[in-house]
Short mmCIF file of C-alpha atoms in Angstrom, two decimals:
data_model
loop_
_atom_site.label_atom_id
_atom_site.label_comp_id
_atom_site.label_asym_id
_atom_site.label_seq_id
_atom_site.Cartn_x
_atom_site.Cartn_y
_atom_site.Cartn_z
CA UNK L 58 114.58 70.23 90.60
CA UNK L 59 118.53 70.94 91.24
CA UNK L 60 119.64 75.15 91.75
CA UNK L 61 123.00 76.25 91.24
CA UNK L 62 124.26 79.76 91.74
CA UNK L 63 127.04 81.45 90.54
CA UNK L 64 128.44 84.78 92.21
CA UNK L 65 129.43 87.14 89.55
CA UNK L 66 131.12 90.52 89.86
CA UNK L 67 129.30 93.53 91.67
CA UNK L 68 127.26 91.77 94.31
CA UNK L 69 125.58 89.62 91.56
CA UNK L 70 124.76 86.62 91.36
CA UNK L 71 123.27 84.02 88.43
CA UNK L 72 121.20 81.41 89.37
CA UNK L 73 120.20 78.39 87.58
CA UNK L 74 117.23 76.28 88.18
CA UNK L 75 116.62 73.27 86.87
CA UNK L 76 113.58 72.05 87.31
CA UNK L 77 112.10 68.85 87.49
CA UNK L 78 110.19 68.00 84.44
CA UNK L 79 107.41 65.75 86.43
CA UNK L 80 107.02 69.28 88.27
CA UNK L 81 106.73 70.88 84.71
CA UNK L 82 104.22 68.59 83.26
CA UNK L 83 101.53 69.31 85.70
CA UNK L 84 102.01 72.58 85.24
CA UNK L 85 101.51 71.64 81.16
CA UNK L 86 98.53 69.95 82.84
CA UNK L 87 97.03 72.55 84.63
CA UNK L 88 97.58 75.52 82.43
CA UNK L 89 95.80 72.64 79.74
CA UNK L 90 92.46 72.29 81.85
CA UNK L 91 92.31 75.84 82.89
CA UNK L 92 92.77 77.18 78.88
CA UNK L 93 90.57 74.17 77.13
CA UNK L 94 87.40 75.50 77.04
CA UNK L 95 88.78 78.22 74.97
CA UNK L 96 90.10 76.12 72.29
CA UNK L 97 88.44 74.91 69.24
CA UNK L 98 89.56 71.01 67.64
CA UNK L 99 87.77 70.49 64.81
CA UNK L 100 86.01 66.36 65.35
CA UNK L 101 85.66 67.69 69.19
CA UNK L 102 83.32 69.90 71.01
CA UNK L 103 84.69 73.36 72.52
CA UNK L 104 86.11 72.33 75.62
CA UNK L 105 86.47 69.11 75.20
CA UNK L 106 89.69 67.76 73.23
CA UNK L 107 92.50 66.51 75.07
CA UNK L 108 95.69 67.76 75.42
CA UNK L 109 97.40 65.74 73.15
CA UNK L 110 95.41 66.89 70.15
CA UNK L 111 96.11 70.04 70.95
CA UNK L 112 100.20 69.70 71.08
CA UNK L 113 99.83 67.52 68.00
CA UNK L 114 97.96 70.67 66.31
CA UNK L 115 99.65 73.69 67.59
CA UNK L 116 102.70 72.35 68.43
CA UNK L 117 104.02 70.70 71.72
CA UNK L 118 104.95 73.39 72.97
CA UNK L 119 101.51 75.53 73.07
CA UNK L 120 101.40 75.11 76.72
CA UNK L 121 105.61 75.64 77.36
CA UNK L 122 105.03 79.83 77.93
CA UNK L 123 101.90 79.48 80.07
CA UNK L 124 102.89 76.77 82.11
CA UNK L 125 106.52 78.36 83.38
CA UNK L 126 104.81 80.92 84.40
CA UNK L 127 102.81 79.14 86.13
CA UNK L 128 105.27 76.88 87.95
CA UNK L 129 108.59 79.56 88.12
CA UNK L 130 107.58 81.91 90.67
CA UNK L 131 107.37 79.15 93.40
CA UNK L 132 110.81 77.42 91.79
CA UNK L 133 112.73 81.23 92.23
CA UNK L 134 111.54 81.75 95.90
CA UNK L 135 112.19 78.14 97.06
CA UNK L 136 115.80 77.96 95.01
CA UNK L 137 116.75 81.66 96.64
CA UNK L 138 115.87 79.75 99.87
CA UNK L 139 118.00 76.50 99.16
CA UNK L 140 120.82 78.29 98.18
CA UNK L 141 120.82 80.92 101.16
CA UNK L 142 120.59 84.38 98.82
CA UNK L 143 119.40 87.60 100.49
CA UNK L 144 118.09 89.25 97.49
CA UNK L 145 117.81 93.07 96.68
CA UNK L 146 116.28 93.19 92.83
CA UNK L 147 113.89 91.90 90.79
CA UNK L 148 115.04 88.27 88.98
CA UNK L 149 116.10 89.18 84.86
CA UNK L 150 115.26 85.72 83.77
CA UNK L 151 116.60 83.77 80.87
CA UNK L 152 115.11 80.53 79.57
CA UNK L 153 118.26 78.15 78.50
CA UNK L 154 116.72 75.17 77.82
CA UNK L 155 112.68 74.68 77.80
CA UNK L 156 111.01 70.19 76.28
CA UNK L 157 109.01 68.04 78.24
CA UNK L 158 112.53 66.33 78.96
CA UNK L 159 114.65 69.34 80.66
CA UNK L 160 113.63 72.83 82.00
CA UNK L 161 116.84 74.90 82.72
CA UNK L 162 115.91 78.61 83.52
CA UNK L 163 118.67 81.13 84.72
CA UNK L 164 117.41 84.45 86.84
CA UNK L 165 119.82 87.31 86.97
CA UNK L 166 119.79 88.73 89.96
CA UNK L 167 121.07 91.45 92.83
CA UNK L 168 121.88 90.37 96.39
CA UNK L 169 122.61 92.18 99.50
CA UNK L 170 126.20 93.54 99.38
CA UNK L 171 127.93 92.08 102.62
CA UNK L 172 129.87 95.89 104.49
CA UNK L 173 132.54 95.99 106.97
CA UNK L 174 131.59 98.44 109.64
CA UNK L 175 133.77 100.99 110.30
CA UNK L 176 134.56 102.50 113.17
CA UNK L 177 130.98 103.76 114.77
CA UNK L 178 131.56 104.31 118.43
CA UNK L 179 133.69 107.02 117.59
CA UNK L 180 132.78 109.83 114.80
CA UNK L 181 133.76 113.20 114.59
CA UNK L 182 130.64 114.62 114.50
CA UNK L 183 129.58 118.00 116.66
CA UNK L 184 125.91 117.68 118.13
CA UNK L 185 123.95 121.18 117.65
CA UNK L 186 123.57 123.37 120.55
CA UNK L 187 119.89 123.74 121.68
CA UNK L 188 119.22 127.43 122.12
CA UNK L 189 115.72 128.78 122.61
CA UNK L 190 115.64 132.53 123.15
CA UNK L 191 112.82 134.94 123.65
CA UNK L 192 112.73 136.05 119.88
CA UNK L 193 111.69 131.93 119.34
CA UNK L 194 109.05 132.12 121.75
CA UNK L 195 107.83 135.26 120.93
CA UNK L 196 107.72 134.22 117.28
CA UNK L 197 105.77 130.40 118.40
CA UNK L 198 103.62 132.45 120.14
CA UNK L 199 102.94 135.02 117.10
CA UNK L 200 101.85 131.94 115.08
CA UNK L 201 99.66 130.47 117.21
CA UNK L 202 97.82 133.87 117.28
CA UNK L 203 97.85 133.78 113.20
CA UNK L 204 96.64 130.30 113.36
CA UNK L 205 93.78 132.25 115.60
CA UNK L 206 92.68 134.61 113.58
CA UNK L 207 89.41 134.91 111.65
CA UNK L 208 88.10 136.47 108.35
CA UNK L 209 86.57 140.32 108.82
CA UNK L 210 84.62 141.61 105.67
CA UNK L 211 85.83 144.65 104.99
CA UNK L 212 83.22 147.57 103.58
CA UNK L 213 84.89 150.98 104.31
CA UNK L 214 87.57 151.05 102.27
CA UNK L 215 89.05 149.07 98.61
CA UNK L 216 91.78 146.06 98.50
CA UNK L 217 94.46 146.35 99.52
CA UNK L 218 98.18 144.01 100.02
CA UNK L 219 97.35 140.37 102.29
CA UNK L 220 93.60 141.17 101.78
CA UNK L 221 91.26 137.86 100.59
CA UNK L 222 89.07 138.78 97.40
CA UNK L 223 85.88 136.71 96.22
CA UNK L 224 85.90 137.22 92.97
CA UNK L 225 84.33 135.92 89.58
CA UNK L 226 86.86 136.15 86.19
CA UNK L 227 86.96 135.33 82.87
CA UNK L 228 90.42 135.41 80.81
CA UNK L 229 90.59 135.91 76.95
CA UNK L 230 93.23 136.07 74.28
CA UNK L 231 92.75 138.06 71.58
CA UNK L 232 89.10 137.95 72.30
CA UNK L 233 89.20 134.77 72.47
CA UNK L 234 88.12 132.36 75.76
CA UNK L 235 90.77 129.62 76.72
CA UNK L 236 90.03 126.24 78.47
CA UNK L 237 90.60 127.18 82.75
CA UNK L 238 90.47 131.01 82.06
CA UNK L 239 87.13 130.89 84.47
CA UNK L 240 86.28 130.81 87.72
CA UNK L 241 82.61 131.81 90.36
CA UNK L 242 83.56 132.94 93.71
CA UNK L 243 87.39 132.20 93.74
CA UNK L 244 88.96 133.44 96.75
CA UNK L 245 92.13 135.32 95.69
CA UNK L 246 94.90 136.78 98.38
CA UNK L 247 96.57 139.81 97.16
CA UNK L 248 99.95 139.67 97.63
CA UNK L 249 100.24 135.86 97.59
CA UNK L 250 101.51 135.32 93.52
CA UNK L 251 98.75 132.85 93.39
CA UNK L 252 98.11 134.28 90.25
CA UNK L 253 100.25 134.74 87.26
CA UNK L 254 102.44 138.01 86.14
CA UNK L 255 100.84 141.18 88.00
CA UNK L 256 97.15 139.97 88.06
CA UNK L 257 97.00 140.44 92.34
CA UNK L 258 98.55 144.22 92.06
CA UNK L 259 95.89 145.04 89.82
CA UNK L 260 92.97 144.51 92.22
CA UNK L 261 94.85 146.64 94.60
CA UNK L 262 92.56 149.64 95.06
CA UNK L 263 89.21 148.16 93.52
CA UNK L 264 86.20 148.02 95.04
CA UNK L 265 82.95 145.28 96.06
CA UNK L 266 81.06 146.02 92.66
CA UNK L 267 84.46 147.30 90.24
CA UNK L 268 84.19 145.17 87.42
CA UNK L 269 87.90 145.16 86.50
CA UNK L 270 90.14 144.50 82.95
CA UNK L 271 93.12 143.20 84.00
CA UNK L 272 95.98 142.45 81.75
CA UNK L 273 98.78 140.18 82.08
CA UNK L 274 101.33 138.11 80.30
CA UNK L 275 101.44 134.53 80.77
CA UNK L 276 105.06 132.85 81.32
CA UNK L 277 107.19 131.67 78.77
CA UNK L 278 108.14 128.81 80.55
CA UNK L 279 104.12 128.07 82.08
CA UNK L 280 102.60 124.29 82.04
CA UNK L 281 100.16 125.61 79.26
CA UNK L 282 101.93 125.87 76.41
CA UNK L 283 99.19 126.77 73.83
CA UNK L 284 99.27 129.92 76.73
CA UNK L 285 103.33 130.46 77.08
CA UNK L 286 104.08 134.05 76.43
CA UNK L 287 101.16 135.68 75.37
CA UNK L 288 99.00 138.43 76.36
CA UNK L 289 95.69 138.03 78.52
CA UNK L 290 93.17 139.77 79.14
CA UNK L 291 91.21 138.99 82.55
CA UNK L 292 87.44 140.56 82.76
CA UNK L 293 87.48 140.70 87.10
CA UNK L 294 84.69 141.43 89.15
CA UNK L 295 85.04 141.98 92.66
CA UNK L 296 82.08 140.59 94.80
CA UNK L 297 83.72 140.42 99.02
CA UNK L 298 86.90 141.62 100.48
CA UNK L 299 87.95 139.85 103.99
CA UNK L 300 91.21 140.74 105.73
CA UNK L 301 92.14 139.34 108.29
CA UNK L 302 92.06 139.79 112.04
CA UNK L 303 94.64 138.34 114.21
CA UNK L 304 93.74 138.48 118.32
CA UNK L 305 95.95 140.58 120.82
CA UNK L 306 98.31 138.42 123.05
CA UNK L 307 97.46 138.81 126.28
CA UNK L 308 95.66 136.67 129.34
CA UNK L 309 92.80 136.19 127.49
CA UNK L 310 94.15 134.76 124.42
CA UNK L 311 96.35 132.86 126.16
CA UNK L 312 93.10 131.82 128.29
CA UNK L 313 91.50 130.86 124.59
CA UNK L 314 93.81 129.13 123.44
CA UNK L 315 95.95 127.24 126.36
CA UNK L 316 94.80 125.77 130.06
CA UNK L 317 96.83 128.97 131.47
CA UNK L 318 95.14 132.00 133.06
CA UNK L 319 97.90 134.57 132.39
CA UNK L 320 100.60 134.98 129.32
CA UNK L 321 103.60 134.34 130.99
CA UNK L 322 102.32 130.59 132.09
CA UNK L 323 101.56 130.40 128.64
CA UNK L 324 104.53 131.80 127.33
CA UNK L 325 106.42 129.44 129.78
CA UNK L 326 104.98 126.44 128.57
CA UNK L 327 105.91 127.69 125.01
CA UNK L 328 109.19 127.45 126.17
CA UNK L 329 109.43 124.48 127.09
CA UNK L 330 107.59 122.72 124.31
CA UNK L 331 109.73 124.43 121.75
CA UNK L 332 112.50 123.71 123.93
CA UNK L 333 111.64 119.99 123.44
CA UNK L 334 110.93 119.89 119.91
CA UNK L 335 113.77 121.96 119.33
CA UNK L 336 115.59 118.78 121.24
CA UNK L 337 113.89 116.08 118.79
CA UNK L 338 114.90 117.88 115.90
CA UNK L 339 118.88 117.95 117.19
CA UNK L 340 118.72 114.79 117.91
CA UNK L 341 117.45 113.74 114.35
CA UNK L 342 120.05 116.09 112.66
CA UNK L 343 122.36 114.23 114.56
CA UNK L 344 121.67 110.55 113.99
CA UNK L 345 121.90 111.50 110.23
CA UNK L 346 124.98 113.27 110.81
CA UNK L 347 126.12 110.10 112.37
CA UNK L 348 124.89 107.94 109.52
CA UNK L 349 126.62 110.21 106.68
CA UNK L 350 129.51 110.19 108.76
CA UNK L 351 129.71 106.72 109.09
CA UNK L 352 128.27 106.06 105.03
CA UNK L 353 131.35 108.06 103.74
CA UNK L 354 134.22 106.20 105.14
CA UNK L 355 132.22 102.33 104.39
CA UNK L 356 133.40 100.99 101.20
CA UNK L 357 129.71 99.49 99.60
CA UNK L 358 129.61 97.69 96.04
CA UNK L 359 126.24 98.14 95.29
CA UNK L 360 124.97 96.75 92.34
CA UNK L 361 122.70 99.21 89.69
CA UNK L 362 119.93 96.60 89.64
CA UNK L 363 119.50 97.03 93.36
CA UNK L 364 119.46 100.82 92.52
CA UNK L 365 117.24 99.97 90.16
CA UNK L 366 114.50 98.33 92.31
CA UNK L 367 115.10 100.82 95.35
CA UNK L 368 114.11 103.95 92.48
CA UNK L 369 111.15 101.75 91.02
CA UNK L 370 109.85 101.55 95.02
CA UNK L 371 109.86 105.42 95.44
CA UNK L 372 108.68 106.13 92.49
CA UNK L 373 105.49 103.74 92.98
CA UNK L 374 105.24 105.18 96.71
CA UNK L 375 104.70 108.07 95.33
CA UNK L 376 102.65 107.15 92.91
CA UNK L 377 100.65 106.20 96.06
CA UNK L 378 100.74 109.10 97.22
CA UNK L 379 99.18 111.44 94.18
CA UNK L 380 96.75 109.14 94.13
CA UNK L 381 95.78 110.06 97.82
CA UNK L 382 95.78 113.60 96.38
CA UNK L 383 93.23 112.46 93.62
CA UNK L 384 96.16 112.35 90.76
CA UNK L 385 97.61 109.76 88.53
CA UNK L 386 100.89 109.03 87.55
CA UNK L 387 99.75 110.29 83.83
CA UNK L 388 98.03 113.39 85.30
CA UNK L 389 101.32 114.10 87.10
CA UNK L 390 103.84 113.54 83.56
CA UNK L 391 101.83 115.41 81.40
CA UNK L 392 101.54 118.38 84.11
CA UNK L 393 105.92 118.51 84.42
CA UNK L 394 106.43 117.01 80.44
CA UNK L 395 108.87 114.16 82.26
CA UNK L 396 108.35 110.37 82.07
CA UNK L 397 108.53 107.32 84.09
CA UNK L 398 112.43 106.70 82.64
CA UNK L 399 113.19 110.39 83.60
CA UNK L 400 111.67 110.15 87.29
CA UNK L 401 113.26 106.93 87.84
CA UNK L 402 116.55 108.67 87.27
CA UNK L 403 116.22 111.46 89.04
CA UNK L 404 115.89 109.47 92.47
CA UNK L 405 118.33 107.22 91.83
CA UNK L 406 120.83 109.24 93.82
CA UNK L 407 118.22 109.30 96.89
CA UNK L 408 117.68 105.70 96.33
CA UNK L 409 121.47 104.82 96.56
CA UNK L 410 121.52 106.99 99.54
CA UNK L 411 119.25 104.85 100.93
CA UNK L 412 120.41 101.38 100.66
CA UNK L 413 123.84 102.64 102.41
CA UNK L 414 122.14 104.10 105.11
CA UNK L 415 120.06 100.55 105.65
CA UNK L 416 122.90 98.50 105.33
CA UNK L 417 124.78 100.25 107.90
CA UNK L 418 121.90 100.69 109.94
CA UNK L 419 121.43 96.67 109.78
CA UNK L 420 124.79 96.34 110.56
CA UNK L 421 124.71 98.28 113.27
CA UNK L 422 122.02 96.20 114.79
CA UNK L 423 124.33 93.07 114.04
CA UNK L 424 126.78 94.39 115.70
CA UNK L 425 125.83 95.73 119.05
CA UNK L 426 123.14 92.15 119.01
CA UNK L 427 119.89 93.88 118.79
CA UNK L 428 116.87 92.46 118.35
CA UNK L 429 112.65 93.47 118.10
CA UNK L 430 111.01 91.77 120.82
CA UNK L 431 106.71 90.70 120.60
CA UNK L 432 105.87 93.48 122.69
CA UNK L 433 107.94 95.92 120.70
CA UNK L 434 105.40 94.49 117.76
CA UNK L 435 102.58 95.27 119.91
CA UNK L 436 102.86 98.56 120.83
CA UNK L 437 103.57 99.90 117.58
CA UNK L 438 100.36 97.88 116.42
CA UNK L 439 98.70 99.39 119.83
CA UNK L 440 100.26 102.79 119.03
CA UNK L 441 98.76 102.47 115.42
CA UNK L 442 95.28 101.45 116.42
CA UNK L 443 95.27 104.62 118.64
CA UNK L 444 96.37 106.91 115.48
CA UNK L 445 94.24 105.46 113.17
CA UNK L 446 91.42 104.45 115.30
CA UNK L 447 91.11 100.79 114.84
CA UNK L 448 91.58 97.74 116.95
CA UNK L 449 94.97 96.32 117.07
CA UNK L 450 93.56 92.94 115.83
CA UNK L 451 92.49 94.77 112.84
CA UNK L 452 95.55 96.51 111.93
CA UNK L 453 97.13 93.21 112.38
CA UNK L 454 95.03 91.63 109.49
CA UNK L 455 95.45 95.05 107.12
CA UNK L 456 99.37 94.49 107.98
CA UNK L 457 99.99 91.08 106.92
CA UNK L 458 103.13 88.60 107.78
CA UNK L 459 105.18 91.53 105.00
CA UNK L 460 103.67 94.53 106.68
CA UNK L 461 104.91 93.10 110.24
CA UNK L 462 108.24 91.66 108.99
CA UNK L 463 108.54 95.06 107.25
CA UNK L 464 107.67 96.70 110.45
CA UNK L 465 110.19 95.09 112.42
CA UNK L 466 113.04 96.06 109.88
CA UNK L 467 111.79 99.27 110.67
CA UNK L 468 111.43 99.32 114.07
CA UNK L 469 115.31 97.30 114.24
CA UNK L 470 116.52 100.51 112.33
CA UNK L 471 115.14 102.60 114.57
CA UNK L 472 116.92 101.42 117.53
CA UNK L 473 120.11 100.93 116.14
CA UNK L 474 120.19 104.40 115.00
CA UNK L 475 119.68 105.49 118.47
CA UNK L 476 122.58 102.60 119.50
CA UNK L 477 124.41 105.16 117.11
CA UNK L 478 123.60 108.02 118.52
CA UNK L 479 124.81 106.61 122.32
CA UNK L 480 127.79 105.26 121.24
#
């Protein structure tokens, strides 16, 4: 098999693979062996027909397509390696010629662009100062108090804004119930605007045991088109009212939420931790600002196929995230009214930005002579094992060679980002 490459404009490459006829014939034989049990030829028991008889009856090329699919992935990988290419998209394959005597296949693919890194050591970017005020500390303490609040049942008054009411409800339009309009024991925070129109407002002032008729109008742009813009009546039964009880912020509170005995000691610790957090945020922002500045001043010719591949990868990651939440892409598209093409197009600008930042970080890593050691990988795997409560060897097995290689790339870019900050 011989391979050659023709470099095209915009970092695209045309790889021509001339596949060895003997290797192609071996692939045909493998395909024949896998499929012969499904083929019936008159005069032969099913699965017993010789390959030549099948080719004679169905044509010499009966197994060509499957044989090419069998041999092409390995042939392509070998060609890329042999030609020393760093590809950046899936190949678009075109069969130029296919026969037992000659198999020529072309693959159009994006290659990783070479960039000329600008002066990354003298970027005019200001770093935000880290300031923690008394108000910041007080706000953080209040947030902790809110998180430690408890719900208390209300029995001596009507429902107020910010109360949580437990309700049964059933909605109808012109007296006809509609799908999704009924629920029991639903907890609703009044004033949260999680229900449409003035639904929550009409429950303010109601008491436990009240049966309330709530009149609302669905928004014109409501997701369920059959309900959009229509008036509806909800029959609501108020079953319980609860209010949030926030603990008093005093020494006892400090003892409950921390290892400190007094509120002053606790606030001092909050200040330290808040300062550390704001410092991390400022560092991250500074790193991103430096990277953005470097992107602005670096010339890069990014092929569209590379952007498309990155965008598709982002959408696939999003689909996996949805699956973890119990939703698939079909359901998501139905809710949003979109489609896969529009979603990929939406993320293309972010995909392009990701590519540019990756190329720059890799260039910084090369310029600084940065490397990832076995100790770096070991530490990362140890941290992951502790996070997921797994054995380190289990993490290694789960990642596999590809996962560890990806981890190595990520760690190298993290080091490059740190080098950019320190430059």
